[in-house]
Each structure stands twice: as structure tokens, then as C-alpha cells.
Amino acid sequence: MIGVCIPAHDEAALIGACLDSVCAAAAQLQEPVRIVVVADACRDATAALARTWGCDVVEIGARCVGTARAVGMDHLVGLGARWLCCTDADSRVPPQWITAQLACASDAVCGTIGVEDWHEHPLHVAQAFASHYQDRNGHRHIHGANLGVSSAAYRRAGGFAPLVAHEDVRLVEALLAQQATVAWVRDPRVITSARRIARAPEGFAAWLQARWHTGGGVPAGAALT
């Protein structure tokens, strides 16, 4: 069985498109796929919407993306998932998302992200992203929106840490420390939102917001992992 983990905080406006895309990706497999949405401190209809898609829903009040991902992954591991995929509720995965991850035959897969709608930002923000981003195989970006890992490797690495940001980076660092094989692939690329209101501090929205204020330059200490 394949598991898909989606943490969500007040994502009623966007999670429908996310789940549509994940279900389309799941339909490409002969193997069962279980989707869990971890509704973290949601005050909107996120959990109810996820249930209408037939997802498992776990409701927590941590307001912490690392905790939400860990709860979802533990849920899937407990159900017997052999491969764990992660994305975000404001993202859309391509139909080949899961099959392409499995085809890498590695312990983990780090994929790329893309943005289709920049209407909330001035042109220089989109240009800064385009100039900074390594949109190629062999990149070194790490995104919770486009990550896959075997259950065995995930457990050996100790799972997601309860961090409010960069929990995905810490997990991949732990995987590498365990000598896990990681595929750094351009495709499958996940489309994510470029919204200005961040759900997690120091996430993609915060990186874009920093570009806004620096005119596209990269301030000291800033990094898009």
C-alpha cells in the first residue's frame, strides 16, 4: 500500500484541487493508495471536505507542520504503507507523481516545485524565483510539497521532527546521515501556490515575501530549500 500525507491548516479554499490531483495520481497505480489529511487547528471546512474525498482525516491542534506531517506518516506506517508521499494542501501533483517516485527505486525522492499563478506578486519576485531555482535533475531543493520516502528509510531516519519550519530539510538530512539513497529529480514537478499569507514561518510564502521587500535580491541568511 502507498500512503499520501497532507498537512493542512485552514485550507478549505485550496484542498479540493490538491485532493483531485492526488486522486488522479493514485488512479495510475494498481496498488491501493491511502490518503490522510492532518487537519491542524483548522477553523474552516478543511476536515469535512477531505472526508468527502474519502480521505482519512486526523484532527490535531498542534499548529506545527512538523508535528502534522509526523502524525500523518505514523498513521500511514501503522496501516502498513510501504512508500510515503508528502505534499501540501495548496499544491497540485501531476498524474505521474507517485509512479515516477517509485520508478526512481531509491530510498527517498526530492522533487521540484513550480508556480503557475504569480498575480499576488510584482514581476521581480517571479524573476527572483526563476533565477534562483535549480529546475533540473540533480538539484538540491527539499520541499515537503514534493517528497517521497520508503517507510523503512523513514523509520530509520527517526521521522519528521516537531518543527514549525524546515522539518522536511531535517528529515532529508537524517536520511542522508543514514546513508539512504536520495533521488534529486526535476520530474515529477508539483505546482504550488504563491500566496502571500504563509501557513508556516520560513516556508515558501516567507521566501517570496522576502524577495518582495528586497527587490528580488537574496538577503543574508535566506535560503529556498
Coordinates of N, CA and C in Angstrom, one line a residue:
M1 N 0.8 -1.2 0.0 CA 0.0 0.0 0.0 C 0.9 1.3 0.0
I2 N 0.4 2.3 -0.7 CA 1.1 3.5 -0.8 C 0.3 4.5 0.1
G3 N 1.1 5.4 0.8 CA 0.4 6.4 1.6 C 0.7 7.8 1.1
V4 N -0.2 8.7 1.3 CA 0.0 10.1 0.9 C -0.4 10.9 2.2
C5 N 0.5 11.8 2.6 CA 0.3 12.6 3.8 C 0.1 14.0 3.4
I6 N -0.9 14.7 3.8 CA -1.2 16.1 3.5 C -1.5 16.9 4.8
P7 N -0.6 17.6 5.3 CA -0.9 18.5 6.5 C -1.7 19.7 6.0
A8 N -2.6 20.2 6.8 CA -3.4 21.3 6.4 C -3.9 22.2 7.5
H9 N -3.8 23.5 7.3 CA -4.3 24.4 8.3 C -5.2 25.4 7.6
D10 N -6.5 25.4 7.8 CA -7.4 26.3 7.1 C -7.2 26.3 5.6
E11 N -7.4 25.2 5.0 CA -7.1 25.1 3.6 C -8.3 24.7 2.7
A12 N -9.5 25.1 3.3 CA -10.7 24.8 2.6 C -10.8 25.3 1.1
A13 N -10.2 26.5 0.9 CA -10.2 27.1 -0.4 C -9.4 26.4 -1.4
L14 N -8.4 25.6 -1.0 CA -7.4 25.1 -2.0 C -7.3 23.5 -1.9
I15 N -7.8 22.9 -0.9 CA -7.5 21.5 -0.7 C -8.3 20.6 -1.7
G16 N -9.4 21.1 -2.2 CA -10.1 20.4 -3.2 C -9.3 20.1 -4.5
A17 N -8.6 21.1 -5.0 CA -7.8 20.9 -6.2 C -6.6 20.0 -5.9
C18 N -6.1 20.1 -4.6 CA -5.0 19.2 -4.2 C -5.5 17.8 -4.2
L19 N -6.6 17.5 -3.6 CA -7.1 16.1 -3.5 C -7.5 15.6 -4.9
D20 N -8.0 16.4 -5.7 CA -8.3 16.0 -7.1 C -7.1 15.5 -7.8
S21 N -6.0 16.2 -7.6 CA -4.8 15.8 -8.3 C -4.2 14.6 -7.7
V22 N -4.2 14.4 -6.4 CA -3.7 13.2 -5.7 C -4.5 12.0 -6.1
C23 N -5.8 12.2 -6.1 CA -6.6 11.0 -6.5 C -6.3 10.6 -8.0
A24 N -6.1 11.6 -8.8 CA -5.7 11.2 -10.2 C -4.4 10.5 -10.3
A25 N -3.4 10.9 -9.4 CA -2.1 10.2 -9.4 C -2.3 8.8 -8.8
A26 N -3.2 8.7 -7.8 CA -3.4 7.3 -7.2 C -4.0 6.4 -8.2
A27 N -4.8 7.0 -9.1 CA -5.5 6.1 -10.1 C -4.6 5.5 -11.1
Q28 N -3.3 6.0 -11.2 CA -2.3 5.4 -12.1 C -1.7 4.1 -11.6
L29 N -2.0 3.8 -10.3 CA -1.4 2.6 -9.7 C -2.4 1.4 -9.7
Q30 N -1.8 0.2 -9.7 CA -2.6 -1.0 -9.4 C -2.7 -1.2 -7.9
E31 N -1.8 -0.6 -7.2 CA -1.7 -0.8 -5.8 C -2.6 0.1 -5.0
P32 N -3.2 -0.3 -3.9 CA -4.0 0.7 -3.1 C -3.2 1.9 -2.6
V33 N -3.9 3.0 -2.6 CA -3.3 4.3 -2.1 C -4.2 4.8 -1.0
R34 N -3.6 5.1 0.1 CA -4.4 5.7 1.3 C -3.9 7.1 1.5
I35 N -4.9 8.0 1.5 CA -4.6 9.4 1.7 C -5.0 9.9 3.1
V36 N -4.1 10.5 3.8 CA -4.5 11.1 5.1 C -4.3 12.6 5.1
V37 N -5.3 13.3 5.5 CA -5.2 14.7 5.7 C -5.1 15.0 7.2
V38 N -4.1 15.7 7.6 CA -4.0 16.0 9.0 C -4.4 17.5 9.2
A39 N -5.6 17.6 9.7 CA -6.2 19.0 9.8 C -5.7 19.6 11.2
D40 N -4.8 20.5 11.0 CA -4.1 21.1 12.2 C -4.7 22.4 12.6
A41 N -5.4 22.4 13.7 CA -6.1 23.6 14.2 C -6.9 24.3 13.2
C42 N -7.7 23.6 12.4 CA -8.5 24.2 11.4 C -9.8 24.8 11.9
R43 N -10.1 26.0 11.4 CA -11.3 26.6 11.8 C -12.3 26.7 10.7
D44 N -12.0 26.1 9.6 CA -12.8 26.1 8.4 C -13.3 24.6 8.1
A45 N -13.7 24.4 6.8 CA -14.2 23.1 6.4 C -13.2 22.2 5.9
T46 N -11.9 22.4 6.2 CA -10.9 21.5 5.6 C -11.2 20.0 5.9
A47 N -11.4 19.7 7.2 CA -11.6 18.3 7.5 C -12.8 17.7 6.9
A48 N -13.9 18.5 6.9 CA -15.2 18.0 6.2 C -14.9 17.7 4.7
L49 N -14.3 18.6 4.1 CA -14.0 18.5 2.7 C -13.1 17.2 2.4
A50 N -12.1 17.1 3.2 CA -11.2 15.9 3.0 C -12.0 14.6 3.1
R51 N -13.0 14.6 4.0 CA -13.8 13.3 4.2 C -14.6 13.1 3.0
T52 N -15.1 14.1 2.3 CA -15.9 13.9 1.1 C -15.1 13.3 0.0
W53 N -13.8 13.4 0.0 CA -12.9 12.7 -0.9 C -12.5 11.3 -0.5
G54 N -13.0 10.9 0.6 CA -12.7 9.5 1.1 C -11.4 9.4 1.8
C55 N -10.8 10.6 2.2 CA -9.5 10.5 2.9 C -9.7 10.1 4.3
D56 N -8.6 9.6 4.9 CA -8.6 9.5 6.4 C -8.3 10.9 6.8
V57 N -8.9 11.3 7.9 CA -8.7 12.7 8.5 C -8.3 12.5 9.9
V58 N -7.2 13.1 10.3 CA -6.8 13.2 11.7 C -6.8 14.7 12.1
E59 N -7.5 15.0 13.1 CA -7.5 16.4 13.6 C -6.7 16.6 14.8
I60 N -5.8 17.6 14.7 CA -4.9 17.9 15.8 C -4.9 19.4 16.1
G61 N -4.3 19.8 17.1 CA -4.3 21.2 17.5 C -2.9 21.7 17.7
A62 N -1.9 21.2 17.0 CA -0.5 21.5 17.3 C -0.1 22.8 16.7
R63 N -0.7 23.2 15.6 CA -0.3 24.4 14.8 C 1.2 24.3 14.5
C64 N 1.6 23.1 14.0 CA 3.0 22.8 13.7 C 3.1 21.8 12.6
V65 N 3.7 22.3 11.5 CA 3.7 21.4 10.3 C 4.5 20.2 10.5
G66 N 5.6 20.2 11.3 CA 6.4 19.1 11.5 C 5.6 18.0 12.3
T67 N 4.9 18.5 13.3 CA 4.0 17.5 14.1 C 2.9 16.9 13.2
A68 N 2.3 17.8 12.3 CA 1.2 17.3 11.5 C 1.7 16.3 10.5
R69 N 2.9 16.5 9.9 CA 3.5 15.5 9.0 C 3.8 14.2 9.7
A70 N 4.3 14.3 10.9 CA 4.7 13.1 11.6 C 3.5 12.3 12.0
V71 N 2.4 13.0 12.4 CA 1.2 12.3 12.8 C 0.6 11.6 11.6
G72 N 0.6 12.2 10.4 CA 0.1 11.6 9.2 C 1.0 10.4 8.8
M73 N 2.3 10.6 8.8 CA 3.1 9.5 8.4 C 3.0 8.3 9.4
D74 N 2.9 8.6 10.7 CA 2.7 7.5 11.6 C 1.4 6.7 11.3
H75 N 0.4 7.5 11.0 CA -0.9 6.9 10.7 C -0.7 5.9 9.5
L76 N 0.0 6.4 8.5 CA 0.1 5.6 7.2 C 1.0 4.4 7.5
V77 N 2.1 4.6 8.2 CA 3.0 3.5 8.6 C 2.2 2.4 9.4
G78 N 1.4 2.9 10.3 CA 0.6 2.0 11.1 C -0.4 1.1 10.2
L79 N -0.8 1.7 9.1 CA -1.7 1.0 8.2 C -0.9 0.0 7.3
G80 N 0.4 0.1 7.3 CA 1.2 -0.8 6.5 C 1.7 -0.2 5.2
A81 N 1.7 1.1 5.1 CA 2.2 1.7 3.8 C 3.7 1.4 3.7
R82 N 4.1 1.0 2.4 CA 5.5 0.7 2.1 C 6.2 2.0 1.6
W83 N 5.5 2.9 1.0 CA 6.0 4.1 0.4 C 5.2 5.3 0.9
L84 N 5.8 6.4 1.3 CA 5.1 7.5 1.9 C 5.4 8.7 1.0
C85 N 4.3 9.3 0.5 CA 4.4 10.6 -0.3 C 3.9 11.7 0.5
C86 N 4.6 12.9 0.4 CA 4.1 14.1 1.1 C 3.8 15.2 0.0
T87 N 2.8 15.9 0.3 CA 2.5 17.1 -0.5 C 1.8 18.1 0.5
D88 N 1.5 19.3 -0.1 CA 0.9 20.3 0.7 C -0.5 20.6 0.2
A89 N -1.4 21.1 1.1 CA -2.8 21.3 0.7 C -3.0 22.4 -0.3
D90 N -2.0 23.3 -0.5 CA -2.1 24.3 -1.5 C -1.4 24.0 -2.8
S91 N -1.1 22.7 -3.0 CA -0.3 22.2 -4.1 C -1.1 21.2 -5.0
R92 N -0.7 21.1 -6.2 CA -1.3 20.1 -7.1 C -0.2 19.2 -7.7
V93 N -0.4 17.9 -7.6 CA 0.6 17.0 -8.1 C 0.2 16.5 -9.5
P94 N 1.2 16.1 -10.3 CA 0.9 15.6 -11.7 C 0.4 14.2 -11.6
P95 N -0.3 13.7 -12.6 CA -0.8 12.3 -12.6 C 0.3 11.3 -12.4
Q96 N 1.5 11.5 -12.9 CA 2.6 10.5 -12.7 C 3.4 10.7 -11.4
W97 N 2.9 11.5 -10.5 CA 3.6 11.8 -9.3 C 4.1 10.6 -8.5
I98 N 3.2 9.7 -8.2 CA 3.6 8.5 -7.4 C 4.4 7.5 -8.2
T99 N 3.9 7.2 -9.4 CA 4.6 6.2 -10.2 C 6.0 6.7 -10.5
A100 N 6.2 8.0 -10.8 CA 7.6 8.4 -11.0 C 8.5 8.3 -9.8
Q101 N 7.9 8.6 -8.6 CA 8.7 8.4 -7.4 C 9.1 7.0 -7.3
L102 N 8.2 6.1 -7.4 CA 8.5 4.6 -7.3 C 9.5 4.2 -8.3
A103 N 9.5 4.7 -9.5 CA 10.4 4.3 -10.6 C 11.8 4.7 -10.3
C104 N 12.0 5.7 -9.4 CA 13.4 6.1 -9.0 C 14.1 5.0 -8.3
A105 N 13.4 4.1 -7.7 CA 14.0 2.9 -7.0 C 15.0 3.4 -6.0
S106 N 14.8 4.4 -5.3 CA 15.7 4.9 -4.2 C 15.0 4.9 -2.9
D107 N 15.7 5.3 -1.8 CA 15.1 5.3 -0.5 C 14.2 6.5 -0.4
A108 N 14.5 7.6 -1.1 CA 13.7 8.8 -1.0 C 13.8 9.6 -2.3
V109 N 12.8 10.4 -2.6 CA 12.8 11.2 -3.8 C 12.5 12.7 -3.4
C110 N 13.3 13.6 -3.8 CA 13.1 15.0 -3.7 C 12.8 15.6 -5.0
G111 N 11.6 16.1 -5.2 CA 11.1 16.6 -6.5 C 11.1 18.1 -6.5
T112 N 10.8 18.7 -7.6 CA 10.8 20.2 -7.7 C 9.4 20.7 -7.6
I113 N 9.3 22.0 -7.5 CA 8.0 22.7 -7.5 C 8.0 23.8 -8.6
G114 N 6.8 24.2 -8.9 CA 6.7 25.3 -9.9 C 5.5 26.1 -9.5
V115 N 5.4 27.3 -10.0 CA 4.3 28.2 -9.7 C 3.7 28.6 -11.1
E116 N 2.4 28.6 -11.2 CA 1.7 29.0 -12.4 C 1.0 30.3 -12.3
D117 N 0.7 30.8 -11.1 CA 0.0 32.0 -10.9 C 0.8 32.9 -10.0
W118 N 1.3 34.0 -10.5 CA 2.1 35.0 -9.8 C 1.3 36.3 -9.5
H119 N 0.0 36.3 -9.6 CA -0.8 37.5 -9.6 C -0.7 38.3 -8.3
E120 N -0.3 37.6 -7.2 CA -0.2 38.3 -6.0 C 1.2 39.0 -5.8
H121 N 2.1 38.9 -6.8 CA 3.4 39.4 -6.6 C 3.8 40.3 -7.8
P122 N 4.7 41.3 -7.6 CA 5.3 42.0 -8.7 C 6.2 41.1 -9.5
L123 N 6.5 41.6 -10.7 CA 7.3 40.8 -11.6 C 8.7 40.4 -11.0
H124 N 9.3 41.2 -10.2 CA 10.6 40.9 -9.8 C 10.6 39.7 -8.8
V125 N 9.5 39.4 -8.2 CA 9.5 38.2 -7.3 C 9.6 37.0 -8.2
A126 N 8.7 36.9 -9.2 CA 8.8 35.7 -10.1 C 10.1 35.6 -10.8
Q127 N 10.7 36.7 -11.1 CA 12.1 36.7 -11.8 C 13.1 36.2 -10.8
A128 N 13.0 36.6 -9.5 CA 13.9 36.1 -8.5 C 13.8 34.6 -8.3
F129 N 12.6 34.1 -8.3 CA 12.4 32.6 -8.2 C 13.0 31.9 -9.4
A130 N 12.8 32.4 -10.6 CA 13.3 31.8 -11.8 C 14.8 31.8 -11.8
S131 N 15.4 32.8 -11.4 CA 16.9 32.9 -11.4 C 17.5 32.1 -10.3
H132 N 16.8 31.9 -9.2 CA 17.4 31.2 -8.1 C 17.2 29.7 -8.2
Y133 N 16.1 29.3 -8.8 CA 15.6 27.9 -8.7 C 16.4 27.0 -9.6
Q134 N 16.8 25.8 -9.1 CA 17.5 24.8 -9.9 C 16.5 23.8 -10.4
D135 N 15.9 24.2 -11.6 CA 14.9 23.4 -12.2 C 15.5 22.3 -13.1
R136 N 16.1 21.3 -12.5 CA 16.8 20.3 -13.2 C 17.1 19.1 -12.3
N137 N 17.4 18.0 -13.0 CA 17.8 16.8 -12.2 C 19.1 17.2 -11.5
G138 N 19.3 16.6 -10.3 CA 20.5 16.9 -9.5 C 20.4 18.1 -8.7
H139 N 19.2 18.8 -8.7 CA 19.0 19.9 -7.8 C 19.2 19.5 -6.4
R140 N 19.2 20.5 -5.5 CA 19.3 20.2 -4.0 C 18.2 20.9 -3.2
H141 N 17.1 21.1 -3.9 CA 15.9 21.6 -3.2 C 15.2 20.5 -2.4
I142 N 14.6 20.9 -1.3 CA 13.8 20.0 -0.5 C 12.5 20.6 -0.2
H143 N 11.4 20.0 -0.6 CA 10.1 20.5 -0.4 C 9.2 19.5 0.2
G144 N 8.5 19.8 1.3 CA 7.5 18.9 1.8 C 6.4 18.7 0.8
A145 N 6.2 19.7 -0.1 CA 5.2 19.6 -1.1 C 5.5 18.5 -2.2
N146 N 6.7 18.0 -2.2 CA 7.1 17.0 -3.3 C 8.2 16.1 -2.7
L147 N 7.8 15.2 -1.9 CA 8.7 14.4 -1.2 C 8.2 13.0 -1.1
G148 N 9.0 12.0 -1.4 CA 8.6 10.6 -1.2 C 9.7 9.8 -0.5
V149 N 9.3 8.9 0.3 CA 10.3 8.1 1.1 C 9.7 6.7 1.5
S150 N 10.6 5.7 1.5 CA 10.1 4.4 1.9 C 9.9 4.4 3.4
S151 N 8.9 3.6 3.7 CA 8.6 3.5 5.2 C 9.8 3.1 6.0
A152 N 10.6 2.1 5.4 CA 11.7 1.6 6.2 C 12.8 2.7 6.4
A153 N 13.0 3.5 5.3 CA 14.0 4.6 5.5 C 13.5 5.7 6.4
Y154 N 12.2 6.0 6.3 CA 11.6 7.0 7.2 C 11.8 6.6 8.6
R155 N 11.5 5.4 8.9 CA 11.6 4.9 10.3 C 13.1 5.0 10.8
R156 N 14.0 4.5 9.9 CA 15.4 4.6 10.3 C 15.9 6.0 10.6
A157 N 15.3 6.9 9.9 CA 15.8 8.3 10.0 C 15.1 9.0 11.2
G158 N 14.2 8.4 11.8 CA 13.5 8.9 13.0 C 12.3 9.8 12.7
G159 N 11.9 9.9 11.5 CA 10.7 10.6 11.1 C 10.8 12.1 11.1
F160 N 9.7 12.7 10.9 CA 9.6 14.2 10.9 C 9.8 14.7 12.3
A161 N 10.6 15.7 12.5 CA 10.7 16.4 13.8 C 9.6 17.4 14.0
P162 N 9.2 17.6 15.2 CA 8.1 18.5 15.5 C 8.6 20.0 15.4
L163 N 8.9 20.4 14.2 CA 9.4 21.8 13.9 C 8.3 22.6 13.2
V164 N 8.3 23.9 13.4 CA 7.3 24.7 12.7 C 7.8 25.1 11.3
A165 N 9.0 24.8 11.0 CA 9.6 25.0 9.7 C 10.8 24.1 9.5
H166 N 11.1 23.8 8.2 CA 12.3 23.1 7.8 C 12.3 21.6 8.3
E167 N 11.1 21.1 8.7 CA 11.0 19.7 9.1 C 11.4 18.8 7.9
D168 N 11.1 19.2 6.7 CA 11.4 18.4 5.5 C 12.9 18.4 5.3
V169 N 13.6 19.5 5.5 CA 15.1 19.5 5.4 C 15.7 18.6 6.4
R170 N 15.2 18.7 7.7 CA 15.8 17.9 8.7 C 15.6 16.4 8.4
L171 N 14.5 16.1 7.9 CA 14.3 14.6 7.6 C 15.3 14.2 6.5
V172 N 15.4 14.9 5.4 CA 16.4 14.5 4.4 C 17.8 14.5 4.9
E173 N 18.2 15.4 5.7 CA 19.5 15.4 6.3 C 19.7 14.1 7.2
A174 N 18.6 13.7 7.9 CA 18.7 12.5 8.7 C 18.8 11.2 7.8
L175 N 18.1 11.3 6.6 CA 18.1 10.2 5.7 C 19.5 10.0 5.1
L176 N 20.1 11.2 4.8 CA 21.5 11.1 4.2 C 22.5 10.6 5.3
A177 N 22.3 11.0 6.5 CA 23.2 10.6 7.6 C 23.1 9.1 7.8
Q178 N 21.9 8.5 7.4 CA 21.7 7.1 7.5 C 22.2 6.3 6.2
Q179 N 22.8 7.1 5.3 CA 23.3 6.5 4.0 C 22.1 6.1 3.1
A180 N 21.0 6.7 3.3 CA 19.9 6.5 2.4 C 20.2 7.0 1.0
T181 N 19.7 6.4 0.0 CA 19.8 6.9 -1.4 C 18.7 7.9 -1.7
V182 N 19.0 9.0 -2.2 CA 18.0 10.1 -2.4 C 18.1 10.5 -3.9
A183 N 17.0 10.4 -4.6 CA 16.9 10.9 -6.0 C 16.5 12.3 -6.0
W184 N 17.3 13.1 -6.7 CA 17.0 14.6 -6.8 C 16.5 14.8 -8.2
V185 N 15.2 14.8 -8.4 CA 14.7 14.8 -9.8 C 13.9 16.0 -10.1
R186 N 14.0 16.4 -11.3 CA 13.2 17.6 -11.8 C 11.7 17.2 -11.9
D187 N 11.5 16.0 -12.5 CA 10.1 15.5 -12.6 C 9.9 14.3 -11.7
P188 N 8.7 14.2 -11.1 CA 7.5 15.0 -11.3 C 7.6 16.3 -10.6
R189 N 7.2 17.3 -11.2 CA 7.1 18.7 -10.6 C 5.7 18.9 -10.0
V190 N 5.7 19.5 -8.8 CA 4.4 19.8 -8.2 C 4.2 21.3 -8.3
I191 N 3.0 21.6 -8.6 CA 2.6 23.1 -8.8 C 2.1 23.5 -7.4
T192 N 2.7 24.6 -6.9 CA 2.3 25.1 -5.6 C 1.8 26.5 -5.7
S193 N 1.1 27.0 -4.7 CA 0.6 28.4 -4.7 C 1.7 29.4 -4.3
A194 N 1.6 30.6 -4.8 CA 2.5 31.6 -4.5 C 1.8 32.7 -3.6
R195 N 0.9 32.2 -2.7 CA 0.1 33.1 -1.9 C 1.1 33.8 -0.9
R196 N 0.6 35.0 -0.5 CA 1.5 35.8 0.3 C 1.3 35.5 1.8
I197 N 0.1 34.9 2.2 CA -0.1 34.7 3.6 C 0.4 33.3 3.9
A198 N 1.4 33.2 4.7 CA 2.1 31.9 5.0 C 1.3 31.1 6.0
R199 N 1.4 29.8 5.8 CA 0.8 28.9 6.8 C 2.0 28.5 7.8
A200 N 3.2 28.5 7.3 CA 4.3 28.1 8.2 C 5.4 29.2 8.1
P201 N 6.0 29.5 9.2 CA 7.1 30.5 9.1 C 8.3 30.0 8.4
E202 N 9.0 30.8 7.6 CA 10.2 30.5 6.9 C 9.9 29.4 5.8
G203 N 8.7 29.3 5.4 CA 8.3 28.5 4.3 C 8.4 29.2 2.9
F204 N 7.8 28.7 1.9 CA 7.9 29.3 0.6 C 7.3 30.7 0.5
A205 N 6.1 30.8 1.2 CA 5.5 32.2 1.2 C 6.4 33.2 1.8
A206 N 7.1 32.8 2.9 CA 8.0 33.7 3.6 C 9.2 34.1 2.6
W207 N 9.7 33.1 1.9 CA 10.8 33.3 1.0 C 10.4 34.3 -0.1
L208 N 9.1 34.1 -0.6 CA 8.7 35.1 -1.7 C 8.5 36.5 -1.1
Q209 N 8.0 36.5 0.1 CA 7.7 37.8 0.8 C 9.1 38.6 1.0
A210 N 10.1 37.8 1.3 CA 11.4 38.4 1.5 C 11.9 39.0 0.1
R211 N 11.6 38.3 -1.0 CA 12.1 38.8 -2.3 C 11.3 40.1 -2.6
W212 N 10.0 40.2 -2.2 CA 9.2 41.4 -2.4 C 10.0 42.6 -1.8
H213 N 10.4 42.4 -0.6 CA 11.0 43.6 0.1 C 12.4 43.9 -0.3
T214 N 13.1 42.9 -0.9 CA 14.5 43.2 -1.3 C 14.6 43.5 -2.7
G215 N 13.5 43.6 -3.4 CA 13.5 43.9 -4.8 C 14.1 42.8 -5.7
G216 N 13.9 41.6 -5.1 CA 14.4 40.4 -5.9 C 15.7 39.8 -5.4
G217 N 16.4 40.6 -4.6 CA 17.7 40.1 -4.1 C 17.5 39.1 -3.0
V218 N 18.6 38.5 -2.7 CA 18.6 37.4 -1.6 C 19.2 38.0 -0.4
P219 N 18.5 38.2 0.7 CA 19.1 38.8 1.9 C 19.9 37.7 2.6
A220 N 20.8 38.2 3.4 CA 21.7 37.3 4.1 C 20.9 36.3 5.0
G221 N 21.3 35.0 4.9 CA 20.7 34.0 5.7 C 19.4 33.4 5.1
A222 N 19.0 34.0 4.0 CA 17.8 33.5 3.4 C 18.1 32.3 2.5
A223 N 17.3 31.3 2.5 CA 17.5 30.1 1.6 C 16.2 29.5 1.2
L224 N 16.1 29.1 -0.1 CA 15.0 28.4 -0.6 C 15.4 26.9 -0.7
T225 N 15.0 26.1 0.3 CA 15.5 24.7 0.3 C 14.6 23.9 -0.7

